[in-house]
C-alpha cells in the first residue's frame, strides 16, 4: 500500500457529538409530531444518510410503514417527507450548536496525524447550512479539518463515494490507496467501501454504540466488552477493513499499515 497521506473523517459520532445525539433526538421528535413512536434503533439505523433520505429510510421500515398506514389510512408520500424534513431542519438548527463538543482523543489524534504531514478531509450527512453551525463551533472548541464536503450539489451523499472523491480532488490526493475513511455508522463504512479506500470503523462514541459518555463510563468492563463486540461485528459485516475501539488507536494503526 502507498503511504497514507489523507484521513477522511465523518463528523457527528466520529469527531464531535459523542453518541451522535443531535440528529437522534430530532428524528424521534418529528415522528412523534406525526403521531408515530419510533425506537432509538429505528432512528439510528440509517444514520449517515442525507437527512431527507434518512426520513424516507425510516418511513420505509415495515413496522413504521405499517404504523403510518394504520394512522393515516394511506401510504406516505413525498409531501409527508418534505413536511417532516422542514420540521427536522427547524428543530435541528435550534439545538445543533449544543452538540459540537469534540469526542475525547480526537483533537490530540488529529494533531499527531498533521505532524506526520497527513491531510484531514471530512464528509457528513449534514447539509452545508447545518455544517455552517457545526464547523465554527467545533473549531472554537479545538477541532478543525483541512477540508469539508457536504452532500449538497453532489449526485448523492453516504453511502455513495462522491464526497470522498471530492475531498481527494480538493486536497490533491492522487490515489485511493493513500486514503483512509474513518466513520461511526454503517453508511460511513459503505461509503469507504464504495470509494475503494481503506475503511475504518470507530466504536466508542459512535452512533452504532448509541450511548452518552456517562452511560458508557457506567458500564462494567464485561458490558463494555459485549457492546464493543456487537458494534465491531456490525461494522465488519458492512465491509470495514478494520474496527478500532477509539480514535486514539488510529496513528498506531497507520504505522502498522506502513510496515
mmCIF file of C-alpha atoms in Angstrom:
data_model
loop_
_atom_site.group_PDB
_atom_site.id
_atom_site.type_symbol
_atom_site.label_atom_id
_atom_site.label_comp_id
_atom_site.label_asym_id
_atom_site.label_seq_id
_atom_site.Cartn_x
_atom_site.Cartn_y
_atom_site.Cartn_z
ATOM 1 C CA UNK A 1 0.000 0.000 0.000
ATOM 2 C CA UNK A 2 1.134 3.539 -0.719
ATOM 3 C CA UNK A 3 1.919 5.795 2.212
ATOM 4 C CA UNK A 4 -1.274 7.145 3.807
ATOM 5 C CA UNK A 5 -1.482 10.877 3.091
ATOM 6 C CA UNK A 6 -5.143 11.587 3.836
ATOM 7 C CA UNK A 7 -7.689 10.702 6.510
ATOM 8 C CA UNK A 8 -11.339 11.446 5.744
ATOM 9 C CA UNK A 9 -13.304 11.832 8.961
ATOM 10 C CA UNK A 10 -17.038 11.711 9.497
ATOM 11 C CA UNK A 11 -18.432 14.394 11.846
ATOM 12 C CA UNK A 12 -21.242 13.530 14.310
ATOM 13 C CA UNK A 13 -20.398 10.378 16.271
ATOM 14 C CA UNK A 14 -16.822 10.233 14.946
ATOM 15 C CA UNK A 15 -15.297 13.665 15.558
ATOM 16 C CA UNK A 16 -17.948 15.559 17.567
ATOM 17 C CA UNK A 17 -21.255 14.830 19.347
ATOM 18 C CA UNK A 18 -20.401 11.720 21.382
ATOM 19 C CA UNK A 19 -23.040 9.098 20.611
ATOM 20 C CA UNK A 20 -24.472 11.136 17.700
ATOM 21 C CA UNK A 21 -27.404 12.544 19.661
ATOM 22 C CA UNK A 22 -28.271 15.788 17.835
ATOM 23 C CA UNK A 23 -29.974 14.083 14.878
ATOM 24 C CA UNK A 24 -31.319 11.213 17.003
ATOM 25 C CA UNK A 25 -33.496 13.415 19.226
ATOM 26 C CA UNK A 26 -34.714 15.342 16.211
ATOM 27 C CA UNK A 27 -35.802 12.209 14.313
ATOM 28 C CA UNK A 28 -37.665 10.933 17.379
ATOM 29 C CA UNK A 29 -39.384 14.294 17.716
ATOM 30 C CA UNK A 30 -40.560 14.701 14.111
ATOM 31 C CA UNK A 31 -42.036 11.191 14.022
ATOM 32 C CA UNK A 32 -43.777 11.851 17.332
ATOM 33 C CA UNK A 33 -45.219 15.026 15.777
ATOM 34 C CA UNK A 34 -46.601 12.757 13.022
ATOM 35 C CA UNK A 35 -48.221 10.575 15.690
ATOM 36 C CA UNK A 36 -45.729 7.726 15.294
ATOM 37 C CA UNK A 37 -43.375 6.477 18.001
ATOM 38 C CA UNK A 38 -40.111 5.047 16.680
ATOM 39 C CA UNK A 39 -37.362 3.314 18.631
ATOM 40 C CA UNK A 40 -33.805 4.555 19.134
ATOM 41 C CA UNK A 41 -32.612 1.682 16.928
ATOM 42 C CA UNK A 42 -35.002 2.603 14.117
ATOM 43 C CA UNK A 43 -33.901 6.247 14.315
ATOM 44 C CA UNK A 44 -30.210 5.303 14.318
ATOM 45 C CA UNK A 45 -30.120 2.561 11.696
ATOM 46 C CA UNK A 46 -29.936 4.829 8.584
ATOM 47 C CA UNK A 47 -27.648 7.369 10.304
ATOM 48 C CA UNK A 48 -25.104 8.907 7.965
ATOM 49 C CA UNK A 49 -27.528 9.320 5.074
ATOM 50 C CA UNK A 50 -28.529 12.757 3.843
ATOM 51 C CA UNK A 51 -31.217 13.686 6.359
ATOM 52 C CA UNK A 52 -34.135 13.763 3.925
ATOM 53 C CA UNK A 53 -33.102 10.277 2.742
ATOM 54 C CA UNK A 54 -32.858 9.217 6.393
ATOM 55 C CA UNK A 55 -36.512 10.192 6.912
ATOM 56 C CA UNK A 56 -37.507 8.142 3.845
ATOM 57 C CA UNK A 57 -35.476 5.188 5.126
ATOM 58 C CA UNK A 58 -37.292 5.218 8.481
ATOM 59 C CA UNK A 59 -40.706 5.572 6.806
ATOM 60 C CA UNK A 60 -39.819 2.599 4.585
ATOM 61 C CA UNK A 61 -39.171 0.288 7.548
ATOM 62 C CA UNK A 62 -42.025 -2.270 7.578
ATOM 63 C CA UNK A 63 -43.044 -1.589 11.183
ATOM 64 C CA UNK A 64 -43.015 2.201 10.751
ATOM 65 C CA UNK A 65 -44.749 1.981 7.374
ATOM 66 C CA UNK A 66 -47.455 -0.156 8.951
ATOM 67 C CA UNK A 67 -47.980 2.380 11.752
ATOM 68 C CA UNK A 68 -48.254 5.188 9.194
ATOM 69 C CA UNK A 69 -50.852 3.284 7.121
ATOM 70 C CA UNK A 70 -52.857 2.415 10.214
ATOM 71 C CA UNK A 71 -52.914 6.038 11.373
ATOM 72 C CA UNK A 72 -53.469 7.817 8.046
ATOM 73 C CA UNK A 73 -55.256 5.073 6.024
ATOM 74 C CA UNK A 74 -52.833 5.642 3.126
ATOM 75 C CA UNK A 75 -49.177 5.262 2.122
ATOM 76 C CA UNK A 76 -46.726 8.028 2.961
ATOM 77 C CA UNK A 77 -45.730 10.293 0.092
ATOM 78 C CA UNK A 78 -43.207 12.987 -0.842
ATOM 79 C CA UNK A 79 -45.381 15.707 0.714
ATOM 80 C CA UNK A 80 -45.099 13.908 4.067
ATOM 81 C CA UNK A 81 -41.344 13.635 3.621
ATOM 82 C CA UNK A 82 -40.980 17.337 2.784
ATOM 83 C CA UNK A 83 -43.169 18.363 5.718
ATOM 84 C CA UNK A 84 -41.160 16.194 8.113
ATOM 85 C CA UNK A 85 -37.856 17.450 6.691
ATOM 86 C CA UNK A 86 -38.893 21.077 7.228
ATOM 87 C CA UNK A 87 -39.708 20.196 10.825
ATOM 88 C CA UNK A 88 -36.401 18.308 11.143
ATOM 89 C CA UNK A 89 -34.415 21.351 9.987
ATOM 90 C CA UNK A 90 -36.278 23.689 12.336
ATOM 91 C CA UNK A 91 -35.675 21.515 15.414
ATOM 92 C CA UNK A 92 -32.106 20.546 14.490
ATOM 93 C CA UNK A 93 -30.963 24.123 13.873
ATOM 94 C CA UNK A 94 -32.400 25.094 17.264
ATOM 95 C CA UNK A 95 -30.177 22.557 19.071
ATOM 96 C CA UNK A 96 -27.228 21.866 16.758
ATOM 97 C CA UNK A 97 -24.808 24.262 18.442
ATOM 98 C CA UNK A 98 -25.155 22.251 21.680
ATOM 99 C CA UNK A 99 -23.843 19.050 20.054
ATOM 100 C CA UNK A 100 -20.440 20.173 18.786
ATOM 101 C CA UNK A 101 -18.095 19.045 21.568
ATOM 102 C CA UNK A 102 -15.139 17.060 20.169
ATOM 103 C CA UNK A 103 -15.100 13.389 21.178
ATOM 104 C CA UNK A 104 -12.250 12.572 23.620
ATOM 105 C CA UNK A 105 -8.964 11.832 21.850
ATOM 106 C CA UNK A 106 -9.959 13.387 18.516
ATOM 107 C CA UNK A 107 -8.089 16.709 18.798
ATOM 108 C CA UNK A 108 -4.887 15.048 20.018
ATOM 109 C CA UNK A 109 -5.058 12.368 17.316
ATOM 110 C CA UNK A 110 -5.533 14.901 14.520
ATOM 111 C CA UNK A 111 -2.523 16.834 15.813
ATOM 112 C CA UNK A 112 -0.369 13.687 15.679
ATOM 113 C CA UNK A 113 -1.505 12.992 12.101
ATOM 114 C CA UNK A 114 -0.915 16.575 10.971
ATOM 115 C CA UNK A 115 2.598 16.442 12.398
ATOM 116 C CA UNK A 116 3.184 13.495 10.059
ATOM 117 C CA UNK A 117 2.017 15.545 7.077
ATOM 118 C CA UNK A 118 -1.339 13.758 6.769
ATOM 119 C CA UNK A 119 -4.243 15.855 5.449
ATOM 120 C CA UNK A 120 -7.619 15.753 7.224
ATOM 121 C CA UNK A 121 -10.671 15.676 4.970
ATOM 122 C CA UNK A 122 -14.266 15.148 6.073
ATOM 123 C CA UNK A 123 -17.692 14.002 4.906
ATOM 124 C CA UNK A 124 -21.079 14.237 6.611
ATOM 125 C CA UNK A 125 -24.790 13.562 6.368
ATOM 126 C CA UNK A 126 -25.410 17.190 7.354
ATOM 127 C CA UNK A 127 -26.081 19.830 4.704
ATOM 128 C CA UNK A 128 -23.779 22.823 4.180
ATOM 129 C CA UNK A 129 -26.176 25.045 6.148
ATOM 130 C CA UNK A 130 -26.011 22.635 9.110
ATOM 131 C CA UNK A 131 -22.232 22.475 8.908
ATOM 132 C CA UNK A 132 -22.110 26.291 8.889
ATOM 133 C CA UNK A 133 -23.272 25.908 12.508
ATOM 134 C CA UNK A 134 -21.239 22.834 13.467
ATOM 135 C CA UNK A 135 -17.856 23.605 11.904
ATOM 136 C CA UNK A 136 -17.140 27.000 13.541
ATOM 137 C CA UNK A 137 -18.432 25.781 16.915
ATOM 138 C CA UNK A 138 -16.212 22.694 16.757
ATOM 139 C CA UNK A 139 -13.262 24.878 15.704
ATOM 140 C CA UNK A 140 -13.866 27.138 18.678
ATOM 141 C CA UNK A 141 -13.529 24.014 20.835
ATOM 142 C CA UNK A 142 -10.306 22.932 19.099
ATOM 143 C CA UNK A 143 -11.392 20.605 16.279
ATOM 144 C CA UNK A 144 -10.580 21.592 12.701
ATOM 145 C CA UNK A 145 -10.256 19.800 9.366
ATOM 146 C CA UNK A 146 -8.406 20.737 6.175
ATOM 147 C CA UNK A 147 -11.458 20.123 4.005
ATOM 148 C CA UNK A 148 -15.199 19.611 4.353
ATOM 149 C CA UNK A 149 -17.538 18.149 1.756
ATOM 150 C CA UNK A 150 -21.308 18.026 2.310
ATOM 151 C CA UNK A 151 -23.832 16.131 0.162
ATOM 152 C CA UNK A 152 -25.223 19.371 -1.335
ATOM 153 C CA UNK A 153 -24.753 19.641 -5.117
ATOM 154 C CA UNK A 154 -23.435 16.077 -5.437
ATOM 155 C CA UNK A 155 -25.318 13.151 -7.006
ATOM 156 C CA UNK A 156 -25.731 11.546 -3.554
ATOM 157 C CA UNK A 157 -24.356 11.501 -0.009
ATOM 158 C CA UNK A 158 -23.371 8.419 2.040
ATOM 159 C CA UNK A 159 -23.052 5.601 1.150
ATOM 160 C CA UNK A 160 -22.156 6.810 -2.367
ATOM 161 C CA UNK A 161 -18.443 7.592 -2.889
ATOM 162 C CA UNK A 162 -18.767 11.136 -4.257
ATOM 163 C CA UNK A 163 -17.911 13.060 -1.074
ATOM 164 C CA UNK A 164 -14.701 11.069 -0.681
ATOM 165 C CA UNK A 165 -13.739 11.730 -4.296
ATOM 166 C CA UNK A 166 -14.468 15.462 -3.896
ATOM 167 C CA UNK A 167 -12.191 15.528 -0.833
ATOM 168 C CA UNK A 168 -9.442 13.816 -2.836
ATOM 169 C CA UNK A 169 -9.759 16.386 -5.624
ATOM 170 C CA UNK A 170 -9.801 19.383 -3.287
ATOM 171 C CA UNK A 171 -6.873 18.054 -1.231
ATOM 172 C CA UNK A 172 -4.972 16.881 -4.345
ATOM 173 C CA UNK A 173 -4.696 13.246 -3.214
ATOM 174 C CA UNK A 174 -3.775 11.244 -6.333
ATOM 175 C CA UNK A 175 -4.698 7.697 -5.302
ATOM 176 C CA UNK A 176 -7.377 5.907 -3.276
ATOM 177 C CA UNK A 177 -4.524 3.821 -1.868
ATOM 178 C CA UNK A 178 -3.376 6.870 0.113
ATOM 179 C CA UNK A 179 -6.751 7.413 1.826
ATOM 180 C CA UNK A 180 -8.399 6.059 4.970
ATOM 181 C CA UNK A 181 -12.098 6.761 5.578
ATOM 182 C CA UNK A 182 -12.946 6.877 9.303
ATOM 183 C CA UNK A 183 -16.542 6.714 10.485
ATOM 184 C CA UNK A 184 -19.026 5.572 13.111
ATOM 185 C CA UNK A 185 -22.013 4.395 11.030
ATOM 186 C CA UNK A 186 -22.739 1.595 8.598
ATOM 187 C CA UNK A 187 -23.330 4.287 5.943
ATOM 188 C CA UNK A 188 -19.785 5.617 6.572
ATOM 189 C CA UNK A 189 -18.330 2.149 6.137
ATOM 190 C CA UNK A 190 -20.221 1.574 2.901
ATOM 191 C CA UNK A 191 -19.119 4.989 1.631
ATOM 192 C CA UNK A 192 -15.481 3.992 2.095
ATOM 193 C CA UNK A 193 -16.031 0.575 0.527
ATOM 194 C CA UNK A 194 -17.792 2.129 -2.488
ATOM 195 C CA UNK A 195 -14.938 4.606 -2.933
ATOM 196 C CA UNK A 196 -12.402 1.723 -2.814
ATOM 197 C CA UNK A 197 -10.441 3.364 0.022
ATOM 198 C CA UNK A 198 -9.199 1.731 3.217
ATOM 199 C CA UNK A 199 -12.143 1.942 5.629
ATOM 200 C CA UNK A 200 -12.128 2.044 9.431
ATOM 201 C CA UNK A 201 -14.938 1.986 11.953
ATOM 202 C CA UNK A 202 -14.627 3.673 15.357
ATOM 203 C CA UNK A 203 -16.695 2.185 18.182
ATOM 204 C CA UNK A 204 -16.556 4.326 21.349
ATOM 205 C CA UNK A 205 -18.676 7.468 20.960
ATOM 206 C CA UNK A 206 -20.304 6.113 17.807
ATOM 207 C CA UNK A 207 -23.878 6.196 16.570
ATOM 208 C CA UNK A 208 -23.680 2.408 16.348
ATOM 209 C CA UNK A 209 -22.994 2.143 20.086
ATOM 210 C CA UNK A 210 -25.534 4.881 20.792
ATOM 211 C CA UNK A 211 -24.561 5.746 24.373
ATOM 212 C CA UNK A 212 -23.701 9.021 26.044
ATOM 213 C CA UNK A 213 -20.211 9.247 27.531
ATOM 214 C CA UNK A 214 -21.689 8.963 31.050
ATOM 215 C CA UNK A 215 -23.703 5.869 30.081
ATOM 216 C CA UNK A 216 -20.632 4.230 28.564
ATOM 217 C CA UNK A 217 -18.485 5.019 31.597
ATOM 218 C CA UNK A 218 -21.091 3.465 33.908
ATOM 219 C CA UNK A 219 -20.926 0.087 32.137
ATOM 220 C CA UNK A 220 -18.955 -2.722 33.716
ATOM 221 C CA UNK A 221 -15.890 -3.971 31.851
ATOM 222 C CA UNK A 222 -17.864 -7.040 30.749
ATOM 223 C CA UNK A 223 -20.754 -4.881 29.482
ATOM 224 C CA UNK A 224 -18.341 -2.616 27.592
ATOM 225 C CA UNK A 225 -16.701 -5.644 26.016
ATOM 226 C CA UNK A 226 -20.093 -7.026 24.913
ATOM 227 C CA UNK A 227 -21.232 -3.685 23.413
ATOM 228 C CA UNK A 228 -17.914 -3.230 21.622
ATOM 229 C CA UNK A 229 -18.122 -6.756 20.198
ATOM 230 C CA UNK A 230 -21.656 -6.141 18.828
ATOM 231 C CA UNK A 231 -20.658 -2.888 17.123
ATOM 232 C CA UNK A 232 -17.434 -4.362 15.723
ATOM 233 C CA UNK A 233 -19.372 -7.219 14.126
ATOM 234 C CA UNK A 234 -21.892 -4.826 12.502
ATOM 235 C CA UNK A 235 -19.123 -2.674 11.064
ATOM 236 C CA UNK A 236 -17.103 -5.632 9.793
ATOM 237 C CA UNK A 237 -20.228 -7.078 8.162
ATOM 238 C CA UNK A 238 -20.710 -3.718 6.414
ATOM 239 C CA UNK A 239 -17.245 -4.142 4.891
ATOM 240 C CA UNK A 240 -14.848 -2.282 7.201
ATOM 241 C CA UNK A 241 -11.194 -3.240 6.734
ATOM 242 C CA UNK A 242 -10.763 -2.893 10.489
ATOM 243 C CA UNK A 243 -12.603 -1.514 13.510
ATOM 244 C CA UNK A 244 -10.842 0.391 16.289
ATOM 245 C CA UNK A 245 -12.172 0.885 19.804
ATOM 246 C CA UNK A 246 -11.216 4.575 19.882
ATOM 247 C CA UNK A 247 -9.851 7.246 17.551
ATOM 248 C CA UNK A 248 -6.663 7.357 19.662
ATOM 249 C CA UNK A 249 -5.642 3.994 18.146
ATOM 250 C CA UNK A 250 -5.517 5.482 14.635
ATOM 251 C CA UNK A 251 -1.833 6.621 14.485
ATOM 252 C CA UNK A 252 -0.609 3.182 15.599
ATOM 253 C CA UNK A 253 -2.916 1.537 13.058
ATOM 254 C CA UNK A 254 -1.438 3.676 10.266
ATOM 255 C CA UNK A 255 2.062 2.689 11.442
ATOM 256 C CA UNK A 256 1.044 -0.968 11.161
ATOM 257 C CA UNK A 257 -0.233 -0.419 7.598
ATOM 258 C CA UNK A 258 3.114 1.080 6.618
ATOM 259 C CA UNK A 259 5.137 -1.940 7.762
#
